[in-house]
PDB file of C-alpha atoms and ligand atoms in Angstrom:
ATOM      1  CA  MET D  63      37.754  64.287-114.390  1.00 86.00           C
ATOM      2  CA  ASP D  64      34.648  62.113-114.467  1.00 93.00           C
ATOM      3  CA  LEU D  65      32.374  65.161-114.811  1.00 96.00           C
ATOM      4  CA  SER D  66      32.305  66.907-118.176  1.00 97.00           C
ATOM      5  CA  ALA D  67      29.616  68.726-120.106  1.00 98.00           C
ATOM      6  CA  ALA D  68      30.388  66.773-123.289  1.00 97.00           C
ATOM      7  CA  ARG D  69      29.920  63.436-121.529  1.00 97.00           C
ATOM      8  CA  VAL D  70      26.736  64.497-119.710  1.00 98.00           C
ATOM      9  CA  LEU D  71      25.251  65.773-122.984  1.00 98.00           C
ATOM     10  CA  ASP D  72      26.284  62.610-124.793  1.00 97.00           C
ATOM     11  CA  ALA D  73      24.616  60.466-122.125  1.00 97.00           C
ATOM     12  CA  LEU D  74      21.484  62.657-122.299  1.00 98.00           C
ATOM     13  CA  ASP D  75      21.378  62.220-126.082  1.00 97.00           C
ATOM     14  CA  ARG D  76      21.655  58.439-125.732  1.00 97.00           C
ATOM     15  CA  ARG D  77      18.691  58.546-123.335  1.00 96.00           C
ATOM     16  CA  GLY D  78      16.709  60.761-125.709  1.00 96.00           C
ATOM     17  CA  ALA D  79      16.206  63.241-122.857  1.00 97.00           C
ATOM     18  CA  GLN D  80      14.641  66.569-123.777  1.00 95.00           C
ATOM     19  CA  VAL D  81      15.952  68.341-120.663  1.00 98.00           C
ATOM     20  CA  GLY D  82      19.458  69.201-119.476  1.00 98.00           C
ATOM     21  CA  ARG D  83      20.082  71.931-122.008  1.00 98.00           C
ATOM     22  CA  PRO D  84      21.635  74.394-121.793  1.00 98.00           C
ATOM     23  CA  LEU D  85      24.064  72.697-119.435  1.00 98.00           C
ATOM     24  CA  SER D  86      26.744  74.428-117.463  1.00 98.00           C
ATOM     25  CA  ILE D  87      29.403  72.874-115.245  1.00 98.00           C
ATOM     26  CA  ALA D  88      31.427  75.117-112.944  1.00 98.00           C
ATOM     27  CA  ALA D  89      34.676  74.020-111.351  1.00 98.00           C
ATOM     28  CA  GLU D  90      33.490  75.788-108.223  1.00 98.00           C
ATOM     29  CA  THR D  91      30.472  77.898-107.357  1.00 98.00           C
ATOM     30  CA  ALA D  92      28.761  79.136-104.214  1.00 98.00           C
ATOM     31  CA  SER D  93      25.548  77.195-104.830  1.00 98.00           C
ATOM     32  CA  THR D  94      24.194  75.693-108.042  1.00 98.00           C
ATOM     33  CA  ASN D  95      20.713  76.642-106.810  1.00 98.00           C
ATOM     34  CA  ASP D  96      21.749  80.286-106.840  1.00 98.00           C
ATOM     35  CA  ASP D  97      23.243  79.882-110.334  1.00 98.00           C
ATOM     36  CA  ALA D  98      19.998  78.311-111.555  1.00 98.00           C
ATOM     37  CA  LYS D  99      17.838  80.952-109.849  1.00 98.00           C
ATOM     38  CA  ARG D 100      19.805  83.753-111.481  1.00 98.00           C
ATOM     39  CA  ALA D 101      19.509  82.047-114.848  1.00 98.00           C
ATOM     40  CA  ALA D 102      15.776  81.437-114.350  1.00 98.00           C
ATOM     41  CA  ALA D 103      15.251  85.118-113.555  1.00 96.00           C
ATOM     42  CA  ALA D 104      17.088  85.930-116.809  1.00 97.00           C
ATOM     43  CA  GLY D 105      14.768  83.622-118.784  1.00 97.00           C
ATOM     44  CA  ALA D 106      16.545  80.235-118.846  1.00 98.00           C
ATOM     45  CA  PRO D 107      14.225  77.584-120.290  1.00 98.00           C
ATOM     46  CA  HIS D 108      12.666  74.554-118.655  1.00 98.00           C
ATOM     47  CA  GLY D 109      15.374  71.931-118.197  1.00 98.00           C
ATOM     48  CA  ALA D 110      18.364  74.266-118.048  1.00 98.00           C
ATOM     49  CA  THR D 111      20.869  72.594-115.743  1.00 98.00           C
ATOM     50  CA  PHE D 112      23.697  73.828-113.531  1.00 98.00           C
ATOM     51  CA  LEU D 113      26.331  71.529-112.094  1.00 98.00           C
ATOM     52  CA  ALA D 114      29.465  72.199-110.117  1.00 98.00           C
ATOM     53  CA  ASP D 115      32.434  70.098-109.140  1.00 98.00           C
ATOM     54  CA  ALA D 116      32.455  71.882-105.773  1.00 98.00           C
ATOM     55  CA  GLN D 117      30.245  74.334-103.895  1.00 98.00           C
ATOM     56  CA  THR D 118      31.524  76.845-101.344  1.00 98.00           C
ATOM     57  CA  ALA D 119      28.088  77.647 -99.912  1.00 98.00           C
ATOM     58  CA  GLY D 120      25.981  74.600-100.794  1.00 98.00           C
ATOM     59  CA  ARG D 121      22.823  74.636 -98.716  1.00 97.00           C
ATOM     60  CA  GLY D 122      19.997  72.372 -97.718  1.00 96.00           C
ATOM     61  CA  ARG D 123      16.594  72.891 -96.202  1.00 92.00           C
ATOM     62  CA  GLY D 124      16.309  74.809 -92.966  1.00 87.00           C
ATOM     63  CA  GLY D 125      19.512  76.721 -93.636  1.00 87.00           C
ATOM     64  CA  HIS D 126      21.723  73.633 -93.192  1.00 93.00           C
ATOM     65  CA  ALA D 127      25.018  73.598 -95.090  1.00 96.00           C
ATOM     66  CA  TRP D 128      25.445  70.888 -97.739  1.00 98.00           C
ATOM     67  CA  HIS D 129      28.805  69.104 -97.695  1.00 97.00           C
ATOM     68  CA  SER D 130      30.182  69.907-101.175  1.00 98.00           C
ATOM     69  CA  PRO D 131      33.836  68.879-101.588  1.00 98.00           C
ATOM     70  CA  ALA D 132      35.493  68.913-105.023  1.00 98.00           C
ATOM     71  CA  GLY D 133      35.811  65.814-107.164  1.00 97.00           C
ATOM     72  CA  GLU D 134      33.400  63.635-105.206  1.00 97.00           C
ATOM     73  CA  ASN D 135      29.673  64.187-105.528  1.00 98.00           C
ATOM     74  CA  LEU D 136      26.872  65.590-107.612  1.00 98.00           C
ATOM     75  CA  TYR D 137      25.676  69.140-107.009  1.00 98.00           C
ATOM     76  CA  LEU D 138      23.041  69.777-109.597  1.00 98.00           C
ATOM     77  CA  SER D 139      20.213  72.281-110.056  1.00 98.00           C
ATOM     78  CA  MET D 140      17.576  72.336-112.764  1.00 98.00           C
ATOM     79  CA  VAL D 141      15.272  75.131-113.851  1.00 98.00           C
ATOM     80  CA  LEU D 142      11.748  73.739-114.175  1.00 98.00           C
ATOM     81  CA  ARG D 143       8.762  75.560-115.592  1.00 97.00           C
ATOM     82  CA  PRO D 144       5.813  73.211-115.138  1.00 95.00           C
ATOM     83  CA  GLU D 145       2.498  74.804-115.955  1.00 93.00           C
ATOM     84  CA  VAL D 146       0.870  74.399-112.576  1.00 93.00           C
ATOM     85  CA  SER D 147      -0.388  76.986-110.098  1.00 91.00           C
ATOM     86  CA  ALA D 148       1.688  78.050-107.115  1.00 91.00           C
ATOM     87  CA  ALA D 149      -0.858  76.345-104.835  1.00 90.00           C
ATOM     88  CA  GLU D 150      -0.239  72.975-106.504  1.00 92.00           C
ATOM     89  CA  ILE D 151       3.519  72.946-106.424  1.00 93.00           C
ATOM     90  CA  ALA D 152       4.538  71.878-102.880  1.00 92.00           C
ATOM     91  CA  PRO D 153       4.562  68.101-103.488  1.00 95.00           C
ATOM     92  CA  ILE D 154       6.955  68.388-106.441  1.00 96.00           C
ATOM     93  CA  THR D 155       9.779  67.987-103.901  1.00 96.00           C
ATOM     94  CA  LEU D 156       8.568  64.417-103.332  1.00 97.00           C
ATOM     95  CA  ALA D 157       8.428  63.790-107.074  1.00 98.00           C
ATOM     96  CA  VAL D 158      12.002  65.022-107.512  1.00 98.00           C
ATOM     97  CA  GLY D 159      13.066  62.864-104.560  1.00 98.00           C
ATOM     98  CA  LEU D 160      11.476  59.897-106.274  1.00 98.00           C
ATOM     99  CA  ALA D 161      13.443  60.637-109.448  1.00 98.00           C
ATOM    100  CA  VAL D 162      16.696  60.609-107.474  1.00 98.00           C
ATOM    101  CA  ALA D 163      15.681  57.477-105.561  1.00 98.00           C
ATOM    102  CA  ARG D 164      15.051  55.691-108.891  1.00 98.00           C
ATOM    103  CA  VAL D 165      18.580  56.473-110.044  1.00 98.00           C
ATOM    104  CA  VAL D 166      20.139  55.478-106.718  1.00 98.00           C
ATOM    105  CA  ALA D 167      18.137  52.230-106.717  1.00 97.00           C
ATOM    106  CA  ARG D 168      19.307  51.424-110.248  1.00 96.00           C
ATOM    107  CA  VAL D 169      22.976  52.070-109.476  1.00 96.00           C
ATOM    108  CA  ILE D 170      22.790  49.933-106.334  1.00 95.00           C
ATOM    109  CA  ARG D 171      20.947  47.158-108.156  1.00 91.00           C
ATOM    110  CA  ASP D 172      23.602  47.134-110.873  1.00 84.00           C
ATOM    111  CA  ARG D 173      26.209  46.802-108.129  1.00 79.00           C
ATOM    112  CA  GLU D 174      24.456  43.666-106.952  1.00 64.00           C
ATOM    113  CA  ASP D 175      23.779  42.253-110.387  1.00 58.00           C
ATOM    114  CA  PRO D 176      25.906  44.087-112.951  1.00 52.00           C
ATOM    115  CA  VAL D 177      24.648  42.207-115.985  1.00 52.00           C
ATOM    116  CA  GLY D 178      21.027  42.097-114.887  1.00 49.00           C
ATOM    117  CA  SER D 179      21.110  38.341-114.932  1.00 46.00           C
ATOM    118  CA  GLY D 180      19.907  37.689-111.407  1.00 45.00           C
ATOM    119  CA  ARG D 181      22.992  35.502-110.933  1.00 41.00           C
ATOM    120  CA  ALA D 182      25.481  35.993-108.153  1.00 42.00           C
ATOM    121  CA  LEU D 183      28.777  37.615-109.053  1.00 38.00           C
ATOM    122  CA  PRO D 184      31.685  35.268-109.689  1.00 34.00           C
ATOM    123  CA  GLY D 185      32.898  33.901-106.373  1.00 34.00           C
ATOM    124  CA  GLY D 186      29.910  35.478-104.691  1.00 36.00           C
ATOM    125  CA  ALA D 187      31.994  38.651-104.418  1.00 36.00           C
ATOM    126  CA  ARG D 188      30.010  41.639-103.264  1.00 40.00           C
ATOM    127  CA  SER D 189      31.611  44.617-101.647  1.00 40.00           C
ATOM    128  CA  GLY D 190      28.536  46.329-100.189  1.00 45.00           C
ATOM    129  CA  PRO D 191      25.521  45.424 -98.101  1.00 48.00           C
ATOM    130  CA  ARG D 192      23.075  43.405-100.198  1.00 51.00           C
ATOM    131  CA  GLY D 193      19.433  44.295-100.553  1.00 54.00           C
ATOM    132  CA  ALA D 194      19.872  47.913 -99.443  1.00 78.00           C
ATOM    133  CA  GLU D 195      16.958  49.905-100.821  1.00 93.00           C
ATOM    134  CA  ALA D 196      16.551  53.553-101.678  1.00 97.00           C
ATOM    135  CA  ARG D 197      13.886  55.072 -99.433  1.00 97.00           C
ATOM    136  CA  LEU D 198      12.271  58.482 -99.328  1.00 98.00           C
ATOM    137  CA  LYS D 199      12.321  60.376 -96.077  1.00 97.00           C
ATOM    138  CA  TRP D 200       9.512  62.883 -96.481  1.00 97.00           C
ATOM    139  CA  PRO D 201       9.729  65.495 -97.794  1.00 95.00           C
ATOM    140  CA  ASN D 202      13.163  65.764 -99.389  1.00 94.00           C
ATOM    141  CA  ASP D 203      15.678  63.087 -98.466  1.00 97.00           C
ATOM    142  CA  VAL D 204      16.765  59.847-100.071  1.00 98.00           C
ATOM    143  CA  LEU D 205      18.090  57.284 -97.621  1.00 97.00           C
ATOM    144  CA  VAL D 206      19.765  53.938 -98.009  1.00 97.00           C
ATOM    145  CA  GLY D 207      20.109  51.720 -94.953  1.00 95.00           C
ATOM    146  CA  GLY D 208      18.726  54.570 -92.834  1.00 94.00           C
ATOM    147  CA  ARG D 209      21.494  56.962 -93.914  1.00 96.00           C
ATOM    148  CA  LYS D 210      21.090  59.976 -96.145  1.00 97.00           C
ATOM    149  CA  ILE D 211      22.556  59.639 -99.615  1.00 98.00           C
ATOM    150  CA  ALA D 212      20.789  62.555-101.310  1.00 98.00           C
ATOM    151  CA  GLY D 213      18.797  65.669-100.533  1.00 98.00           C
ATOM    152  CA  VAL D 214      16.495  67.845-102.607  1.00 98.00           C
ATOM    153  CA  LEU D 215      16.029  71.592-102.225  1.00 98.00           C
ATOM    154  CA  VAL D 216      13.239  73.031-104.371  1.00 97.00           C
ATOM    155  CA  GLU D 217      12.918  76.802-104.501  1.00 96.00           C
ATOM    156  CA  GLY D 218      10.130  78.561-106.377  1.00 94.00           C
ATOM    157  CA  GLN D 219       9.929  81.937-108.027  1.00 93.00           C
ATOM    158  CA  LEU D 220       6.379  83.242-107.731  1.00 91.00           C
ATOM    159  CA  ARG D 221       4.606  86.235-109.219  1.00 89.00           C
ATOM    160  CA  GLY D 222       1.488  86.711-107.134  1.00 85.00           C
ATOM    161  CA  ASP D 223      -0.078  83.250-107.017  1.00 85.00           C
ATOM    162  CA  ARG D 224       1.516  82.296-110.339  1.00 89.00           C
ATOM    163  CA  LEU D 225       4.517  80.015-110.430  1.00 93.00           C
ATOM    164  CA  VAL D 226       7.100  81.531-112.767  1.00 94.00           C
ATOM    165  CA  SER D 227       9.798  78.909-112.354  1.00 96.00           C
ATOM    166  CA  LEU D 228      11.256  76.416-109.952  1.00 97.00           C
ATOM    167  CA  VAL D 229      14.773  75.420-109.178  1.00 98.00           C
ATOM    168  CA  ALA D 230      15.199  71.795-108.153  1.00 98.00           C
ATOM    169  CA  GLY D 231      18.554  71.379-106.430  1.00 98.00           C
ATOM    170  CA  ILE D 232      19.936  67.918-105.814  1.00 98.00           C
ATOM    171  CA  GLY D 233      22.931  66.839-103.819  1.00 98.00           C
ATOM    172  CA  LEU D 234      23.849  63.178-104.299  1.00 98.00           C
ATOM    173  CA  ASN D 235      26.780  61.602-102.473  1.00 98.00           C
ATOM    174  CA  VAL D 236      28.728  59.588-105.021  1.00 98.00           C
ATOM    175  CA  ARG D 237      32.384  59.141-104.036  1.00 97.00           C
ATOM    176  CA  THR D 238      32.724  60.540-100.518  1.00 97.00           C
ATOM    177  CA  VAL D 239      34.020  57.890 -98.155  1.00 97.00           C
ATOM    178  CA  THR D 240      34.888  60.106 -95.187  1.00 96.00           C
ATOM    179  CA  PHE D 241      32.250  62.539 -93.998  1.00 97.00           C
ATOM    180  CA  PRO D 242      32.809  65.322 -91.461  1.00 96.00           C
ATOM    181  CA  ALA D 243      32.197  64.208 -87.863  1.00 95.00           C
ATOM    182  CA  GLU D 244      28.742  65.817 -87.696  1.00 94.00           C
ATOM    183  CA  LEU D 245      27.552  63.761 -90.704  1.00 95.00           C
ATOM    184  CA  ALA D 246      29.382  60.509 -90.055  1.00 93.00           C
ATOM    185  CA  GLY D 247      26.883  57.882 -88.998  1.00 91.00           C
ATOM    186  CA  ARG D 248      23.999  59.729 -90.709  1.00 95.00           C
ATOM    187  CA  ALA D 249      25.276  60.038 -94.285  1.00 97.00           C
ATOM    188  CA  THR D 250      26.271  57.521 -96.917  1.00 98.00           C
ATOM    189  CA  SER D 251      27.405  57.496-100.538  1.00 98.00           C
ATOM    190  CA  LEU D 252      27.333  55.172-103.529  1.00 98.00           C
ATOM    191  CA  ALA D 253      31.010  54.391-102.855  1.00 97.00           C
ATOM    192  CA  LEU D 254      30.282  53.470 -99.232  1.00 97.00           C
ATOM    193  CA  LEU D 255      27.496  51.214-100.471  1.00 96.00           C
ATOM    194  CA  GLY D 256      30.017  49.211-102.430  1.00 95.00           C
ATOM    195  CA  VAL D 257      29.441  50.558-105.934  1.00 95.00           C
ATOM    196  CA  GLN D 258      32.633  49.922-107.888  1.00 93.00           C
ATOM    197  CA  SER D 259      34.696  52.939-108.900  1.00 88.00           C
ATOM    198  CA  GLU D 260      34.064  52.464-112.652  1.00 90.00           C
ATOM    199  CA  GLU D 261      30.329  52.841-111.919  1.00 92.00           C
ATOM    200  CA  LEU D 262      30.866  56.048-109.964  1.00 96.00           C
ATOM    201  CA  ASP D 263      30.944  58.123-113.115  1.00 96.00           C
ATOM    202  CA  ARG D 264      29.371  61.454-112.238  1.00 98.00           C
ATOM    203  CA  SER D 265      28.625  62.325-115.876  1.00 98.00           C
ATOM    204  CA  SER D 266      26.440  59.290-116.458  1.00 96.00           C
ATOM    205  CA  ILE D 267      24.830  59.531-113.004  1.00 98.00           C
ATOM    206  CA  ALA D 268      24.105  63.225-113.624  1.00 98.00           C
ATOM    207  CA  ALA D 269      22.509  62.417-116.987  1.00 98.00           C
ATOM    208  CA  ALA D 270      20.349  59.733-115.354  1.00 98.00           C
ATOM    209  CA  VAL D 271      19.204  62.176-112.651  1.00 98.00           C
ATOM    210  CA  ILE D 272      18.499  64.966-115.161  1.00 98.00           C
ATOM    211  CA  ALA D 273      16.486  62.645-117.426  1.00 98.00           C
ATOM    212  CA  GLU D 274      14.538  61.202-114.471  1.00 98.00           C
ATOM    213  CA  VAL D 275      13.725  64.657-113.055  1.00 98.00           C
ATOM    214  CA  GLY D 276      12.545  65.677-116.536  1.00 98.00           C
ATOM    215  CA  ALA D 277      10.270  62.636-116.660  1.00 98.00           C
ATOM    216  CA  VAL D 278       8.683  63.114-113.221  1.00 98.00           C
ATOM    217  CA  SER D 279       8.278  66.833-113.825  1.00 97.00           C
ATOM    218  CA  ALA D 280       6.343  66.069-117.029  1.00 97.00           C
ATOM    219  CA  GLU D 281       4.137  63.559-115.198  1.00 97.00           C
ATOM    220  CA  PHE D 282       3.575  66.023-112.363  1.00 97.00           C
ATOM    221  CA  GLU D 283       2.610  68.757-114.800  1.00 96.00           C
ATOM    222  CA  ALA D 284       0.152  66.472-116.596  1.00 96.00           C
ATOM    223  CA  ALA D 285      -1.535  64.861-113.622  1.00 96.00           C
ATOM    224  CA  GLY D 286      -0.080  66.031-110.302  1.00 95.00           C
ATOM    225  CA  LEU D 287       1.304  63.551-107.812  1.00 96.00           C
ATOM    226  CA  GLY D 288      -1.376  60.928-108.624  1.00 96.00           C
ATOM    227  CA  PRO D 289       0.526  58.674-111.061  1.00 96.00           C
ATOM    228  CA  LEU D 290       3.637  58.773-108.859  1.00 97.00           C
ATOM    229  CA  LEU D 291       1.939  58.105-105.527  1.00 98.00           C
ATOM    230  CA  ARG D 292       2.091  54.339-105.622  1.00 97.00           C
ATOM    231  CA  GLU D 293       5.847  54.390-106.126  1.00 97.00           C
ATOM    232  CA  ILE D 294       6.315  57.177-103.565  1.00 98.00           C
ATOM    233  CA  ARG D 295       4.323  55.235-100.976  1.00 98.00           C
ATOM    234  CA  ALA D 296       6.240  52.043-101.711  1.00 97.00           C
ATOM    235  CA  ALA D 297       9.486  53.932-101.039  1.00 97.00           C
ATOM    236  CA  ASP D 298       8.177  55.722 -97.917  1.00 98.00           C
ATOM    237  CA  GLY D 299      10.936  55.297 -95.331  1.00 97.00           C
ATOM    238  CA  LEU D 300       8.940  56.843 -92.475  1.00 97.00           C
ATOM    239  CA  ARG D 301       5.981  54.482 -92.521  1.00 97.00           C
ATOM    240  CA  GLY D 302       5.782  52.628 -89.223  1.00 96.00           C
ATOM    241  CA  ARG D 303       8.580  54.635 -87.655  1.00 96.00           C
ATOM    242  CA  ALA D 304       8.491  56.886 -84.617  1.00 97.00           C
ATOM    243  CA  VAL D 305       8.524  60.436 -85.965  1.00 97.00           C
ATOM    244  CA  GLU D 306       8.612  63.916 -84.563  1.00 97.00           C
ATOM    245  CA  VAL D 307       7.651  66.997 -86.585  1.00 96.00           C
ATOM    246  CA  GLY D 308       7.674  70.214 -84.571  1.00 93.00           C
ATOM    247  CA  THR D 309       5.594  69.447 -81.494  1.00 95.00           C
ATOM    248  CA  LEU D 310       3.802  66.479 -83.073  1.00 97.00           C
ATOM    249  CA  ARG D 311       4.998  63.005 -82.126  1.00 97.00           C
ATOM    250  CA  GLY D 312       3.663  59.742 -83.427  1.00 97.00           C
ATOM    251  CA  ILE D 313       4.103  57.012 -85.982  1.00 97.00           C
ATOM    252  CA  GLY D 314       4.526  57.626 -89.701  1.00 98.00           C
ATOM    253  CA  ALA D 315       1.234  56.517 -91.247  1.00 98.00           C
ATOM    254  CA  GLY D 316       1.860  57.121 -94.932  1.00 98.00           C
ATOM    255  CA  ILE D 317       1.547  59.961 -97.419  1.00 98.00           C
ATOM    256  CA  ASP D 318      -1.835  61.335 -98.467  1.00 97.00           C
ATOM    257  CA  ASP D 319      -2.978  62.171-102.000  1.00 97.00           C
ATOM    258  CA  ALA D 320      -1.763  65.753-101.584  1.00 96.00           C
ATOM    259  CA  GLY D 321       1.724  64.549-100.658  1.00 97.00           C
ATOM    260  CA  ARG D 322       1.351  65.403 -96.967  1.00 97.00           C
ATOM    261  CA  LEU D 323       2.951  63.230 -94.300  1.00 98.00           C
ATOM    262  CA  LEU D 324       0.435  61.365 -92.155  1.00 98.00           C
ATOM    263  CA  VAL D 325       1.319  60.932 -88.494  1.00 98.00           C
ATOM    264  CA  ARG D 326      -0.747  58.877 -86.056  1.00 98.00           C
ATOM    265  CA  ASP D 327      -0.439  60.235 -82.525  1.00 97.00           C
ATOM    266  CA  ALA D 328      -0.539  58.217 -79.310  1.00 97.00           C
ATOM    267  CA  GLY D 329      -4.313  58.696 -79.091  1.00 97.00           C
ATOM    268  CA  GLY D 330      -4.836  57.261 -82.585  1.00 98.00           C
ATOM    269  CA  ALA D 331      -5.657  60.576 -84.311  1.00 98.00           C
ATOM    270  CA  VAL D 332      -4.077  60.972 -87.732  1.00 98.00           C
ATOM    271  CA  HIS D 333      -2.569  64.375 -88.579  1.00 98.00           C
ATOM    272  CA  ALA D 334      -1.610  65.505 -92.086  1.00 98.00           C
ATOM    273  CA  VAL D 335       1.592  67.538 -92.090  1.00 97.00           C
ATOM    274  CA  ALA D 336       2.234  69.850 -95.037  1.00 94.00           C
ATOM    275  CA  SER D 337       5.743  71.003 -94.164  1.00 91.00           C
ATOM    276  CA  GLY D 338       8.461  70.607 -91.578  1.00 91.00           C
ATOM    277  CA  GLU D 339      11.596  68.712 -90.745  1.00 91.00           C
ATOM    278  CA  VAL D 340      11.075  65.174 -89.472  1.00 95.00           C
ATOM    279  CA  LEU D 341      13.135  63.484 -86.815  1.00 94.00           C
ATOM    280  CA  PHE D 342      12.671  59.754 -86.885  1.00 88.00           C
ATOM    281  CA  GLY D 343      13.454  56.785 -84.719  1.00 77.00           C
ATOM    282  CA  ALA D 344      13.363  53.031 -84.694  1.00 61.00           C
ATOM    283  CA  THR D 345      10.769  50.980 -86.544  1.00 54.00           C
ATOM    284  CA  LEU D 346       7.858  50.445 -84.212  1.00 54.00           C
ATOM    285  CA  GLU D 347       5.497  48.600 -86.523  1.00 47.00           C
ATOM    286  CA  GLY D 348       4.938  47.491 -90.092  1.00 41.00           C
TER     287      GLY D 348
HETATM  288  C1  BTN A 772      18.619  68.940 -98.038  1.00 73.39           C
HETATM  289  O1  BTN A 772      18.817  67.747 -97.843  1.00 73.39           O
HETATM  290  O2  BTN A 772      18.325  69.693 -97.113  1.00 73.39           O
HETATM  291  C2  BTN A 772      18.710  69.440 -99.449  1.00 73.39           C
HETATM  292  C3  BTN A 772      20.124  69.467 -99.942  1.00 73.39           C
HETATM  293  C4  BTN A 772      20.243  70.017-101.337  1.00 73.39           C
HETATM  294  C5  BTN A 772      21.684  70.209-101.750  1.00 73.39           C
HETATM  295  C6  BTN A 772      21.808  70.593-103.189  1.00 73.39           C
HETATM  296  S1  BTN A 772      23.459  70.488-103.780  1.00 73.39           S
HETATM  297  C7  BTN A 772      22.976  71.268-105.261  1.00 73.39           C
HETATM  298  C8  BTN A 772      22.036  72.389-104.875  1.00 73.39           C
HETATM  299  N1  BTN A 772      22.778  73.567-104.483  1.00 73.39           N
HETATM  300  C9  BTN A 772      22.601  73.876-103.202  1.00 73.39           C
HETATM  301  O3  BTN A 772      23.123  74.841-102.614  1.00 73.39           O
HETATM  302  N2  BTN A 772      21.777  72.992-102.630  1.00 73.39           N
HETATM  303  C10 BTN A 772      21.333  71.991-103.561  1.00 73.39           C
END
């Protein structure tokens, strides 16, 4: 199997990552977020990581189920204990999404230019769409070519207004090539994007995600969303698109300093949205 604790730990060591330990990989679990939450409540340290080959009750935001077949994708949850107040924590979902988008972007770029040379592959052979970019769909999705490749579910454990711990759960579609009917057309995977099977190694992708989440979590703890905003805004997949959040309809107009989604309505008023699920349509501008 391409997912093993020894190989993830080895890849983390090579990256010099301080997080990802202790690491547990289950053959099957209900939800790695639940595993991580239980461990957090029992005192697991910052960076403790829970992976599973398959989930029987993987879940996303809004009570949606997360497609979690065995042997295909990454289902990963990390315990994070940033020293920030409960009031400051909401935008960390965006920061974690950025971490995942960085990894996805790197894997896709390597597909296009495996030796980093900028040269075309021999014979011009490329099996996936060129130039596809990893985009963030506020607040918790990573999209490529308008299809969802990863989702982030952050759950916090609070004591009063103090944040005790967070669990950052990440589902990243790696090898799935056939999605259930309700996801087909909306979901994608690294395999569907033409990444070659030898690059679809879940251990090394998991290590990259764990290390990247550790890095953004440290930046977030030190300085909030500020240092990450430029990159988040550059990856904003809703900017210029028709969006609908609850009863609000308009055009995505960026992300503010607090990590809220800005929506310009038909009358030109700009609304800052702190939470909600976004439906989005065709590009209307920008
Ligand atoms: C979403 O897009 O709504 C978030 C999906 C998050 C799915 C991951 S898979 C690992 C972890 N365990 C879960 O049950 N959910 C998250």
